[in-house]
Coordinates of C-alpha atoms and ligand atoms in Angstrom, one line a residue:
Chain A
M129 CA 24.4 -64.6 -18.1
H130 CA 22.4 -67.1 -20.6
D131 CA 18.8 -65.1 -21.1
N132 CA 17.6 -69.0 -21.0
L133 CA 17.8 -71.6 -18.5
V134 CA 17.1 -74.5 -20.0
E135 CA 17.3 -74.4 -24.3
I136 CA 16.1 -78.6 -25.0
R137 CA 16.6 -79.3 -28.5
G138 CA 15.9 -82.0 -31.6
L139 CA 15.5 -84.1 -28.1
H140 CA 14.8 -88.0 -28.2
F141 CA 14.7 -90.9 -25.5
A142 CA 13.4 -94.1 -25.2
Y143 CA 12.9 -96.8 -22.7
G144 CA 14.2 -100.1 -24.6
S145 CA 13.3 -99.6 -28.0
R146 CA 10.0 -97.8 -26.8
P147 CA 10.8 -94.7 -28.2
I148 CA 9.1 -91.6 -25.5
L149 CA 10.4 -88.7 -26.9
R150 CA 11.1 -88.0 -30.5
G151 CA 12.2 -84.4 -31.1
V152 CA 11.2 -81.9 -28.5
D153 CA 12.6 -78.7 -28.2
L154 CA 11.9 -76.4 -25.8
T155 CA 12.7 -72.9 -23.8
A156 CA 12.7 -71.8 -20.1
R157 CA 13.4 -68.1 -20.2
R158 CA 14.5 -66.5 -16.3
G159 CA 12.4 -65.9 -14.5
Q160 CA 8.6 -67.4 -16.1
V161 CA 6.7 -70.1 -15.2
I162 CA 6.2 -72.7 -17.9
A163 CA 3.7 -75.5 -17.8
I164 CA 4.6 -78.8 -20.2
M165 CA 1.4 -80.7 -20.8
G166 CA 0.1 -83.3 -22.6
S167 CA -1.5 -87.1 -22.2
S168 CA -1.0 -89.7 -18.8
G169 CA 2.3 -91.3 -20.3
C170 CA 2.6 -88.7 -23.2
G171 CA 7.2 -88.8 -21.7
K172 CA 6.0 -85.5 -19.5
T173 CA 8.2 -87.0 -16.2
T174 CA 10.7 -88.2 -18.8
L175 CA 11.1 -85.3 -19.6
L176 CA 12.2 -83.5 -16.1
R177 CA 13.8 -86.6 -14.8
L178 CA 16.1 -85.5 -18.7
I179 CA 16.6 -82.1 -17.5
G180 CA 17.7 -82.8 -14.3
G181 CA 20.0 -85.6 -15.7
S182 CA 18.9 -89.0 -14.1
I183 CA 18.6 -89.9 -17.5
R184 CA 20.5 -89.5 -20.5
S185 CA 18.7 -88.6 -23.9
T186 CA 19.8 -91.0 -27.4
Q187 CA 20.0 -87.9 -29.0
G188 CA 19.9 -84.1 -28.7
S189 CA 20.6 -82.0 -25.9
V190 CA 19.3 -80.6 -23.2
E191 CA 21.3 -77.5 -21.3
V192 CA 20.8 -75.9 -18.5
E193 CA 22.5 -72.7 -18.1
G194 CA 24.1 -73.6 -21.0
Q195 CA 25.9 -76.3 -19.9
D196 CA 24.7 -79.8 -22.0
V197 CA 23.3 -82.0 -19.0
A198 CA 24.3 -85.1 -20.8
G199 CA 27.7 -84.0 -20.2
L200 CA 28.7 -83.7 -17.0
D201 CA 30.4 -86.2 -14.1
Q202 CA 28.6 -86.9 -11.3
N203 CA 30.6 -83.4 -10.0
G204 CA 29.4 -81.8 -12.8
L205 CA 26.7 -82.5 -12.5
Y206 CA 25.7 -82.8 -8.6
R207 CA 27.1 -78.9 -8.4
L208 CA 24.5 -78.0 -10.9
R209 CA 21.9 -80.1 -9.0
R210 CA 22.6 -77.6 -6.2
R211 CA 20.6 -75.1 -7.9
M212 CA 18.3 -77.4 -9.0
G213 CA 15.2 -78.4 -6.9
M214 CA 12.3 -81.1 -7.6
L215 CA 9.4 -81.9 -6.7
F216 CA 8.2 -85.3 -6.9
Q217 CA 4.6 -85.9 -7.5
F218 CA 4.2 -87.8 -4.0
G219 CA 6.9 -85.4 -1.8
A220 CA 9.5 -87.8 -2.0
L221 CA 10.1 -86.5 2.2
F222 CA 12.6 -88.3 4.1
T223 CA 9.9 -90.3 6.1
D224 CA 12.6 -90.9 9.2
M225 CA 13.2 -86.9 9.5
S226 CA 10.8 -84.3 11.0
V227 CA 9.7 -81.8 8.7
F228 CA 13.0 -79.3 10.2
D229 CA 14.6 -82.5 9.4
N230 CA 13.7 -82.3 6.2
V231 CA 14.1 -78.1 5.1
A232 CA 17.7 -78.2 6.7
F233 CA 18.5 -82.0 4.9
Q234 CA 20.2 -80.1 1.6
L235 CA 21.0 -76.7 4.8
R236 CA 23.3 -79.1 6.8
E237 CA 24.4 -81.8 4.0
H238 CA 26.0 -79.1 1.2
T239 CA 26.7 -75.8 3.2
N240 CA 28.8 -75.5 7.0
L241 CA 26.6 -72.8 8.3
P242 CA 25.9 -72.9 12.2
E243 CA 22.8 -74.7 13.3
P244 CA 21.3 -71.4 14.2
M245 CA 21.0 -69.7 11.0
I246 CA 20.4 -73.3 9.7
R247 CA 16.5 -73.1 11.2
D248 CA 16.0 -69.2 11.3
L249 CA 16.3 -70.3 7.2
V250 CA 14.6 -73.3 8.1
L251 CA 12.1 -71.3 9.4
M252 CA 11.8 -68.4 6.9
K253 CA 11.3 -71.7 4.2
L254 CA 8.5 -73.4 5.8
N255 CA 6.7 -69.8 6.8
A256 CA 6.9 -69.0 2.7
V257 CA 5.2 -71.9 2.6
G258 CA 3.0 -71.9 5.2
L259 CA 3.7 -74.6 7.8
R260 CA 6.4 -72.9 10.0
G261 CA 3.6 -74.3 12.5
A262 CA 4.5 -78.4 11.5
H263 CA 7.9 -78.1 11.9
D264 CA 8.1 -80.3 14.0
L265 CA 5.9 -83.1 12.6
M266 CA 6.8 -86.2 11.1
P267 CA 6.5 -86.8 7.9
A268 CA 3.2 -89.2 8.2
E269 CA 1.1 -86.2 9.9
L270 CA 0.8 -84.5 7.0
S271 CA -1.8 -85.0 4.4
G272 CA -0.7 -84.5 1.1
G273 CA -1.2 -81.4 -0.1
M274 CA 0.7 -80.4 3.6
A275 CA 3.8 -82.9 2.0
R276 CA 4.0 -81.3 -1.2
R277 CA 4.4 -78.0 0.8
V278 CA 6.9 -79.0 2.8
A279 CA 8.7 -80.7 -0.4
L280 CA 8.8 -77.2 -1.9
A281 CA 9.7 -75.7 1.3
R282 CA 12.9 -78.0 0.8
A283 CA 13.0 -77.5 -3.2
I284 CA 14.2 -73.5 -2.4
A285 CA 15.7 -74.0 1.2
L286 CA 19.3 -73.6 -1.1
D287 CA 17.9 -71.4 -3.7
P288 CA 17.9 -72.9 -6.7
M289 CA 17.3 -71.2 -9.6
L290 CA 15.2 -73.2 -11.2
I291 CA 12.7 -75.4 -10.2
M292 CA 10.7 -79.1 -11.2
Y293 CA 7.4 -79.4 -10.2
D294 CA 5.4 -83.0 -11.1
E295 CA 2.1 -82.4 -11.5
P296 CA 2.6 -80.1 -7.8
F297 CA -2.0 -79.8 -8.6
A298 CA -3.4 -83.6 -8.5
G299 CA -5.2 -84.7 -6.0
L300 CA -5.8 -81.6 -3.9
D301 CA -8.8 -80.0 -3.4
P302 CA -10.1 -77.1 -4.6
I303 CA -8.6 -74.2 -2.6
S304 CA -5.1 -76.0 -2.3
L305 CA -4.8 -76.2 -4.9
G306 CA -5.7 -72.1 -6.1
V307 CA -3.5 -71.8 -2.5
T308 CA -0.5 -73.9 -4.7
G309 CA -1.2 -72.2 -7.8
N310 CA -0.6 -68.5 -6.2
L311 CA 2.4 -70.6 -4.7
I312 CA 4.7 -71.2 -7.4
R313 CA 3.7 -67.9 -8.7
R314 CA 4.8 -66.0 -6.0
L315 CA 7.9 -67.7 -5.1
T316 CA 9.1 -67.9 -9.1
D317 CA 8.7 -64.4 -8.1
T318 CA 9.9 -63.6 -4.9
L319 CA 12.7 -65.3 -5.4
G320 CA 14.2 -65.0 -9.4
L321 CA 13.3 -68.3 -9.3
T322 CA 12.6 -70.3 -13.1
S323 CA 9.7 -73.1 -12.3
I324 CA 8.6 -75.9 -15.2
V325 CA 5.1 -77.2 -14.2
V326 CA 4.7 -80.6 -15.3
T327 CA 0.8 -80.9 -15.3
H328 CA -2.8 -81.9 -15.8
D329 CA -4.3 -79.3 -14.4
V330 CA -5.1 -77.6 -17.6
Q331 CA -7.4 -74.4 -15.8
E332 CA -5.4 -74.3 -12.9
S333 CA -2.1 -73.5 -14.6
L334 CA -3.6 -71.5 -17.4
K335 CA -4.3 -68.8 -15.0
M336 CA -0.8 -68.3 -13.4
V337 CA 1.5 -69.3 -16.4
D338 CA 3.9 -67.3 -19.2
Y339 CA 3.8 -70.3 -21.5
V340 CA 2.9 -73.5 -22.3
Y341 CA 3.9 -76.9 -24.5
F342 CA 1.5 -79.3 -25.0
I343 CA 3.4 -82.6 -25.8
S344 CA 2.0 -85.6 -27.5
E345 CA 2.8 -88.9 -29.8
G346 CA 7.2 -87.5 -28.3
V347 CA 7.6 -83.9 -30.4
V348 CA 5.8 -80.6 -29.3
E349 CA 2.0 -80.4 -30.6
A350 CA 1.2 -77.1 -29.6
R351 CA 2.9 -74.2 -27.6
G352 CA 2.1 -70.3 -27.2
T353 CA 1.4 -68.1 -23.9
A354 CA -1.7 -68.7 -21.7
A355 CA -4.1 -66.9 -24.1
E356 CA -2.8 -68.2 -27.0
I357 CA -3.6 -71.3 -25.3
K358 CA -7.0 -70.5 -24.6
S359 CA -7.9 -68.8 -27.5
S360 CA -6.0 -72.2 -29.8
G361 CA -8.0 -73.4 -32.6
L362 CA -5.9 -76.7 -33.2
P363 CA -9.0 -79.8 -32.0
F364 CA -6.2 -81.3 -30.0
V365 CA -5.4 -78.3 -27.8
H366 CA -8.7 -77.7 -27.5
Q367 CA -9.9 -80.6 -26.4
F368 CA -7.9 -80.5 -23.6
V369 CA -8.3 -76.7 -22.3
H370 CA -12.4 -77.6 -22.4
G371 CA -11.8 -81.1 -20.8
E372 CA -13.9 -83.3 -23.4
E373 CA -13.6 -87.0 -22.6
D374 CA -13.5 -87.5 -27.0
G375 CA -11.4 -85.9 -29.6
P376 CA -8.0 -86.3 -31.5
V377 CA -6.8 -87.8 -27.5
P378 CA -9.1 -90.9 -27.1
F379 CA -10.4 -91.8 -24.6
H380 CA -9.8 -95.8 -25.1
Y381 CA -6.7 -97.0 -24.8
P382 CA -6.0 -99.4 -28.3
A383 CA -8.6 -102.4 -28.3
E384 CA -10.4 -104.9 -30.3
P385 CA -13.8 -103.3 -31.8
Y386 CA -15.6 -104.1 -27.7
G387 CA -17.9 -106.8 -29.4
V388 CA -15.6 -109.2 -30.2
D389 CA -13.9 -109.0 -26.5
L390 CA -17.5 -109.7 -25.1
G391 CA -17.7 -112.5 -27.4
L392 CA -20.6 -111.2 -29.4
N393 CA -19.2 -111.7 -32.8
H394 CA -16.1 -112.6 -34.6
A395 CA -13.6 -110.0 -36.4
Chain B
M293 CA 15.5 -132.2 -21.5
L294 CA 16.7 -129.9 -23.5
D295 CA 14.8 -126.9 -21.9
G296 CA 16.0 -127.6 -18.5
V297 CA 19.8 -127.6 -19.6
R298 CA 18.9 -123.9 -21.1
K299 CA 16.7 -122.7 -17.6
L300 CA 19.6 -124.2 -15.2
G301 CA 22.4 -122.4 -17.7
R302 CA 20.3 -118.6 -17.7
Q303 CA 19.7 -119.2 -13.5
T304 CA 23.0 -119.7 -12.8
I305 CA 24.5 -116.9 -15.9
D306 CA 21.5 -114.2 -13.9
G307 CA 23.2 -115.5 -10.3
V308 CA 26.7 -115.1 -12.0
W309 CA 25.6 -111.7 -12.8
R310 CA 23.8 -110.5 -9.8
L311 CA 26.7 -111.6 -7.5
G312 CA 28.9 -109.3 -9.8
V313 CA 26.7 -106.4 -9.3
A314 CA 26.2 -106.9 -5.8
M315 CA 29.9 -106.9 -5.0
R316 CA 30.2 -103.9 -7.2
F317 CA 28.0 -102.6 -4.8
F318 CA 30.2 -103.3 -2.4
M319 CA 33.3 -101.4 -4.0
L320 CA 31.4 -98.9 -4.0
T321 CA 30.4 -98.2 -0.8
L322 CA 33.4 -99.2 -0.1
L323 CA 34.8 -96.5 -1.4
H324 CA 31.8 -93.4 -0.4
S325 CA 32.5 -94.8 3.2
G326 CA 34.8 -91.3 4.4
I327 CA 32.0 -89.5 5.6
C328 CA 32.3 -92.1 7.9
L329 CA 34.5 -90.8 9.4
R330 CA 33.4 -86.6 8.8
R331 CA 29.8 -87.6 10.7
P332 CA 30.3 -89.9 12.7
Q333 CA 26.9 -89.2 14.6
L334 CA 25.6 -90.6 11.2
V335 CA 26.9 -94.1 12.2
I336 CA 26.3 -93.9 15.5
R337 CA 22.5 -93.0 14.8
E338 CA 23.0 -96.4 12.8
I339 CA 24.7 -98.5 16.0
F340 CA 21.2 -97.7 18.0
T341 CA 18.9 -99.0 15.3
A342 CA 21.2 -101.9 14.5
G343 CA 22.6 -103.0 17.9
V344 CA 21.0 -101.8 20.5
L345 CA 17.5 -102.6 19.4
S346 CA 19.2 -106.3 19.0
L347 CA 20.5 -106.9 22.2
I348 CA 16.8 -107.6 23.5
I349 CA 17.0 -110.4 21.5
I350 CA 20.7 -111.5 21.6
V351 CA 19.9 -110.6 25.0
I352 CA 17.3 -113.2 26.3
S353 CA 18.7 -115.9 23.4
G354 CA 22.0 -115.8 25.1
L355 CA 20.4 -116.9 28.0
F356 CA 18.6 -119.4 27.0
V357 CA 21.0 -121.0 24.8
G358 CA 24.4 -121.4 27.3
M359 CA 20.9 -122.8 30.2
V360 CA 20.8 -125.8 27.7
L361 CA 24.2 -126.4 26.6
G362 CA 24.3 -126.1 30.2
L363 CA 21.5 -129.1 30.6
Q364 CA 22.7 -131.1 27.8
G365 CA 26.9 -131.0 28.3
Y366 CA 26.4 -131.9 32.2
E367 CA 24.2 -135.1 31.3
T368 CA 26.9 -136.1 28.5
L369 CA 30.0 -134.9 31.1
Q370 CA 29.2 -136.8 33.8
K371 CA 28.2 -140.6 32.7
Y372 CA 32.2 -139.9 32.7
G373 CA 32.9 -138.2 35.6
S374 CA 33.7 -135.0 34.3
E375 CA 31.8 -132.5 35.0
S376 CA 33.8 -130.5 36.6
A377 CA 34.3 -129.6 32.1
L378 CA 31.3 -128.1 31.7
G379 CA 32.4 -124.8 32.1
S380 CA 35.5 -124.9 28.9
L381 CA 32.4 -127.4 26.9
V382 CA 30.1 -124.4 27.7
A383 CA 32.5 -121.3 27.1
L384 CA 34.4 -122.7 23.9
S385 CA 31.0 -124.1 22.0
L386 CA 29.2 -120.6 22.5
V387 CA 33.4 -118.2 21.7
R388 CA 34.3 -120.3 19.8
E389 CA 30.7 -121.9 17.1
L390 CA 26.9 -120.3 19.0
G391 CA 27.7 -117.2 19.5
P392 CA 29.0 -116.1 16.6
V393 CA 26.8 -117.7 14.1
L394 CA 23.4 -118.0 16.0
A395 CA 24.0 -114.1 16.9
A396 CA 24.1 -113.6 13.6
L397 CA 21.1 -115.6 12.6
L398 CA 18.9 -113.9 14.9
F399 CA 20.7 -110.4 13.5
A400 CA 19.9 -111.3 10.0
S401 CA 16.4 -111.9 10.7
R402 CA 15.9 -108.2 13.0
A403 CA 18.1 -105.8 11.1
G404 CA 18.6 -107.2 8.0
S405 CA 15.2 -107.6 7.3
A406 CA 14.4 -104.4 8.4
I407 CA 17.8 -101.9 7.0
T408 CA 16.5 -104.1 3.5
A409 CA 12.6 -103.2 4.6
E410 CA 14.3 -100.0 4.8
I411 CA 15.9 -98.7 2.1
G412 CA 13.4 -100.8 -0.6
L413 CA 10.7 -98.3 1.1
M414 CA 12.9 -94.9 0.9
K415 CA 13.6 -97.0 -2.5
A416 CA 10.2 -97.0 -4.0
T417 CA 8.9 -93.6 -2.1
E418 CA 11.4 -92.5 -4.5
Q419 CA 13.1 -90.8 -1.4
I420 CA 16.8 -91.8 -3.3
A421 CA 15.8 -90.3 -5.8
A422 CA 15.3 -87.3 -4.4
M423 CA 18.4 -87.1 -2.4
E424 CA 20.1 -87.7 -5.7
M425 CA 18.3 -84.8 -7.7
M426 CA 19.8 -82.9 -4.2
A427 CA 22.9 -83.7 -5.0
V428 CA 23.9 -85.9 -2.1
D429 CA 24.9 -89.6 -3.3
P430 CA 22.6 -92.4 -1.2
I431 CA 25.9 -94.7 -1.3
A432 CA 27.8 -92.4 0.9
R433 CA 24.7 -90.5 2.6
V434 CA 21.9 -93.8 3.0
V435 CA 24.2 -97.4 2.4
A436 CA 27.4 -96.3 3.8
P437 CA 26.1 -95.3 8.2
R438 CA 24.6 -98.8 8.0
F439 CA 26.8 -101.1 6.5
W440 CA 30.4 -99.4 8.9
G441 CA 26.8 -99.2 12.1
A442 CA 26.1 -102.9 11.9
L443 CA 29.6 -104.1 11.3
I444 CA 30.3 -102.4 14.3
S445 CA 27.7 -104.0 15.6
M446 CA 28.0 -107.9 14.8
P447 CA 31.0 -108.7 16.7
L448 CA 29.3 -107.1 19.6
L449 CA 26.5 -108.3 19.4
A450 CA 28.0 -112.1 19.8
A451 CA 30.1 -110.8 22.6
M452 CA 27.0 -110.4 24.3
F453 CA 25.4 -113.8 23.1
S454 CA 28.4 -115.5 24.5
A455 CA 28.9 -113.9 27.2
M456 CA 25.4 -114.2 28.7
G457 CA 25.8 -118.2 27.2
I458 CA 28.1 -118.9 29.4
F459 CA 26.0 -116.6 32.5
G460 CA 23.2 -119.6 31.7
G461 CA 25.7 -122.2 31.8
Y462 CA 26.6 -121.1 35.3
L463 CA 22.4 -120.9 36.0
V464 CA 22.1 -124.1 34.8
G465 CA 25.1 -125.4 36.1
V466 CA 26.3 -124.4 39.2
V467 CA 23.7 -122.9 40.5
L468 CA 20.9 -125.6 39.8
I469 CA 23.1 -129.0 39.5
G470 CA 25.7 -128.2 41.7
V471 CA 28.9 -128.0 40.1
D472 CA 31.3 -127.1 41.8
E473 CA 31.8 -122.9 41.3
G474 CA 35.7 -122.5 41.4
S475 CA 36.4 -126.2 38.9
F476 CA 33.4 -124.0 36.4
W477 CA 35.0 -121.2 36.1
S478 CA 39.3 -122.4 36.2
Q479 CA 38.6 -125.0 33.8
M480 CA 37.2 -122.8 31.6
Q481 CA 40.7 -120.7 32.0
A482 CA 42.7 -123.5 31.0
A483 CA 40.8 -124.0 27.8
V484 CA 40.2 -120.7 26.3
D485 CA 42.8 -119.5 24.3
F486 CA 42.7 -115.6 23.7
R487 CA 44.2 -116.1 19.4
Q488 CA 42.8 -119.2 19.5
D489 CA 39.0 -118.9 20.6
I490 CA 38.5 -115.6 21.1
L491 CA 39.9 -113.5 18.5
N492 CA 39.3 -116.5 15.4
G493 CA 35.7 -115.9 17.3
V494 CA 36.5 -112.2 17.1
F495 CA 36.9 -112.9 13.4
K496 CA 34.3 -114.7 12.3
S497 CA 31.2 -112.1 13.9
G498 CA 33.0 -109.7 11.5
V499 CA 33.3 -111.8 8.6
F500 CA 29.2 -112.6 9.2
G501 CA 28.3 -108.7 9.6
V502 CA 30.5 -107.6 6.2
A503 CA 27.7 -110.8 4.5
V504 CA 24.5 -110.4 6.1
T505 CA 24.5 -106.2 5.6
V506 CA 26.2 -106.5 2.1
I507 CA 23.3 -109.1 1.7
A508 CA 20.3 -106.8 3.6
L509 CA 21.5 -103.4 2.2
F510 CA 21.7 -105.0 -1.7
E511 CA 18.6 -106.3 -1.4
G512 CA 17.3 -103.6 -0.6
Y513 CA 19.2 -101.3 -2.7
A514 CA 17.5 -103.4 -5.7
A515 CA 14.4 -104.5 -5.1
P516 CA 11.9 -102.8 -7.6
P517 CA 10.3 -100.3 -6.7
T518 CA 6.2 -101.7 -4.9
A519 CA 5.5 -103.4 -1.8
E520 CA 5.9 -106.7 -3.4
G521 CA 9.1 -105.8 -4.6
V522 CA 10.4 -104.9 -1.0
S523 CA 8.3 -107.6 0.9
R524 CA 10.5 -110.5 -2.3
A525 CA 13.6 -108.2 -1.2
T526 CA 13.3 -108.7 2.9
T527 CA 12.0 -112.4 2.9
R528 CA 15.6 -113.1 0.7
T529 CA 17.8 -110.7 2.5
V530 CA 17.3 -113.6 5.3
V531 CA 17.3 -116.6 3.7
T532 CA 20.5 -116.0 1.8
S533 CA 22.1 -113.9 4.5
S534 CA 21.2 -117.2 6.5
L535 CA 22.3 -119.9 4.3
A536 CA 25.7 -117.4 3.8
I537 CA 26.7 -117.3 7.2
L538 CA 25.8 -121.4 7.5
A539 CA 28.8 -122.0 4.8
L540 CA 31.3 -119.4 5.2
D541 CA 31.1 -120.4 9.0
F542 CA 32.4 -123.9 7.7
V543 CA 35.5 -122.8 5.9
L544 CA 35.9 -120.7 8.0
T545 CA 36.4 -123.2 11.1
A546 CA 37.6 -125.7 8.5
F547 CA 40.4 -122.7 8.0
M548 CA 40.9 -122.2 12.3
F549 CA 40.8 -125.0 13.5
R550 CA 42.2 -127.4 11.2
G551 CA 44.7 -129.5 13.0
A552 CA 44.3 -127.9 16.8
Ligands
LIG147 N1 11.6 -96.9 -15.5 C1 10.5 -97.1 -17.3 N2 11.1 -98.4 -17.5 C2 10.3 -98.2 -19.1 N3 9.2 -97.6 -19.3 C3 9.2 -96.4 -19.0 C4 10.0 -96.0 -17.3 N4 9.4 -95.0 -16.7 C5 8.3 -95.3 -17.6 N5 8.2 -95.4 -18.3 C6 7.1 -95.1 -19.7 O1 7.6 -94.2 -20.2 C7 5.8 -93.3 -20.6 C8 5.4 -92.0 -20.7 O2 6.8 -91.8 -18.7 P1 5.7 -91.1 -18.6 O3 6.6 -90.9 -16.4 O4 7.4 -89.7 -18.2 O5 4.9 -90.5 -18.4 P2 3.8 -89.1 -18.1 O6 4.2 -88.4 -19.2 O7 4.8 -88.6 -16.2 O8 3.4 -89.9 -17.6 P3 1.9 -89.1 -16.0 O9 1.0 -87.7 -16.7 O10 1.0 -90.8 -16.2 O11 2.7 -89.1 -15.4 C9 4.9 -94.1 -19.8 O12 4.6 -94.5 -20.6 C10 5.4 -95.5 -19.2 O13 4.8 -96.9 -19.5
LIG148 MG1 4.6 -88.6 -14.3

């Protein structure tokens, strides 16, 4: 049994000639909730897609349960993915199926379970996210936060060993935010999962995660337990944790001096 | 001048490249079609969405086209005193040409565009990516059933179109104008050959069915995942498949009825 469920070493990735990741190291131990933070566009979603094997690295390795993801063929990859859940930012529910059928999707595709048993399992998963009563609604009838919880129920349908969440908190009100955060923690603990959470929401995630990675400029800029991060002296982390507008991470996208753009003076 | 040539060359290469990718997509779809035999209910569902929902437009258009054929055919035939041949004229035009071609054109704009839009939107909203992350191959689960569902529907719709057209011709020719009913049907029976006309018509609509569905599925699958990309792909499906139907019709007709 590998103690480290996910192990990433020296990972490089580029879209075309544009490098996004330049040497990321990251470890997720079994049973942990780890958070990946960083400013918008730094490559967090890209990192999740690399772990899921939908894109391949140019250099370095991603290992899940000791298997090199980039080295798997389609069958191997699909076998591995049956044991991973991924929560897309907007849920990505199948819009032509009801909530029930969405959660039942993988059970029907990957198992030969009889329909009554599928029904019990689906209702159980929906109950875990508090939406058992919504099982016959269509995705269009759900709010954004509900859709994400349904997507979470769908992601845990096959009892995966690993769940990846892409910004589960974005666009939620403070109550749903806390609910979702607790849910992730509780599911991880009760189902014995490992969770990787990509998020911007420092305050909420620091309450529930075991370990945090900060990514900046394509490398892991800082790492540590929630307590270590809170008391970190690094200016980058400090800016992030306290939500300050300007600091090592600039508010402005690189641009010419303001005056030049407004035509007031010439460079 | 040189720029123009360069642009032409570029567009030609792009076009051929796209054609190649579409062919590869088609082959992949065939390769992953096993699921349609294992789970026929997936195909039946698509026959319903593509076929049954196109039925109304096919029935109404067929009826009107047949009625127009009855009027026009009678006008011309009576000049030569051979209005009794109206039945064979209506039936042959429909079964050989108008049935397969018009049904396919209607199918392209009704069902083809819907398929492109649906798959394009599934991609734009990451449903396809989610399916892949759940270890389900979208080509097998989403594309192949739609392909077979549409392909099975197409000849049936064309037959429906022809049948309604013949009924329309009968309404106008026999009921309204008063052509002799006996000769209307017997001339039709004598003129229409099962192999020559009906089977060839069915074959034609099968070929059109493949063309329309492959174009619709491919455009949807290859559409940029944005609202604009999907809407463009939908338009392209209708335009490209209409042109493909007409061009294929010429080629097929030239082969089938030469010398006949
Ligand atoms: N398919 C793609 N082709 C080319 N570039 C891409 C593609 N997807 C993402 N990028 C670029 O890669 C960079 C990292 O993207 P990514 O989606 O991983 O960022 P992120 O950290 O998830 O950002 P956010 O927090 O805003 O979601 C971005 O600058 C983006 O412009
Ligand atoms: Mg992202």
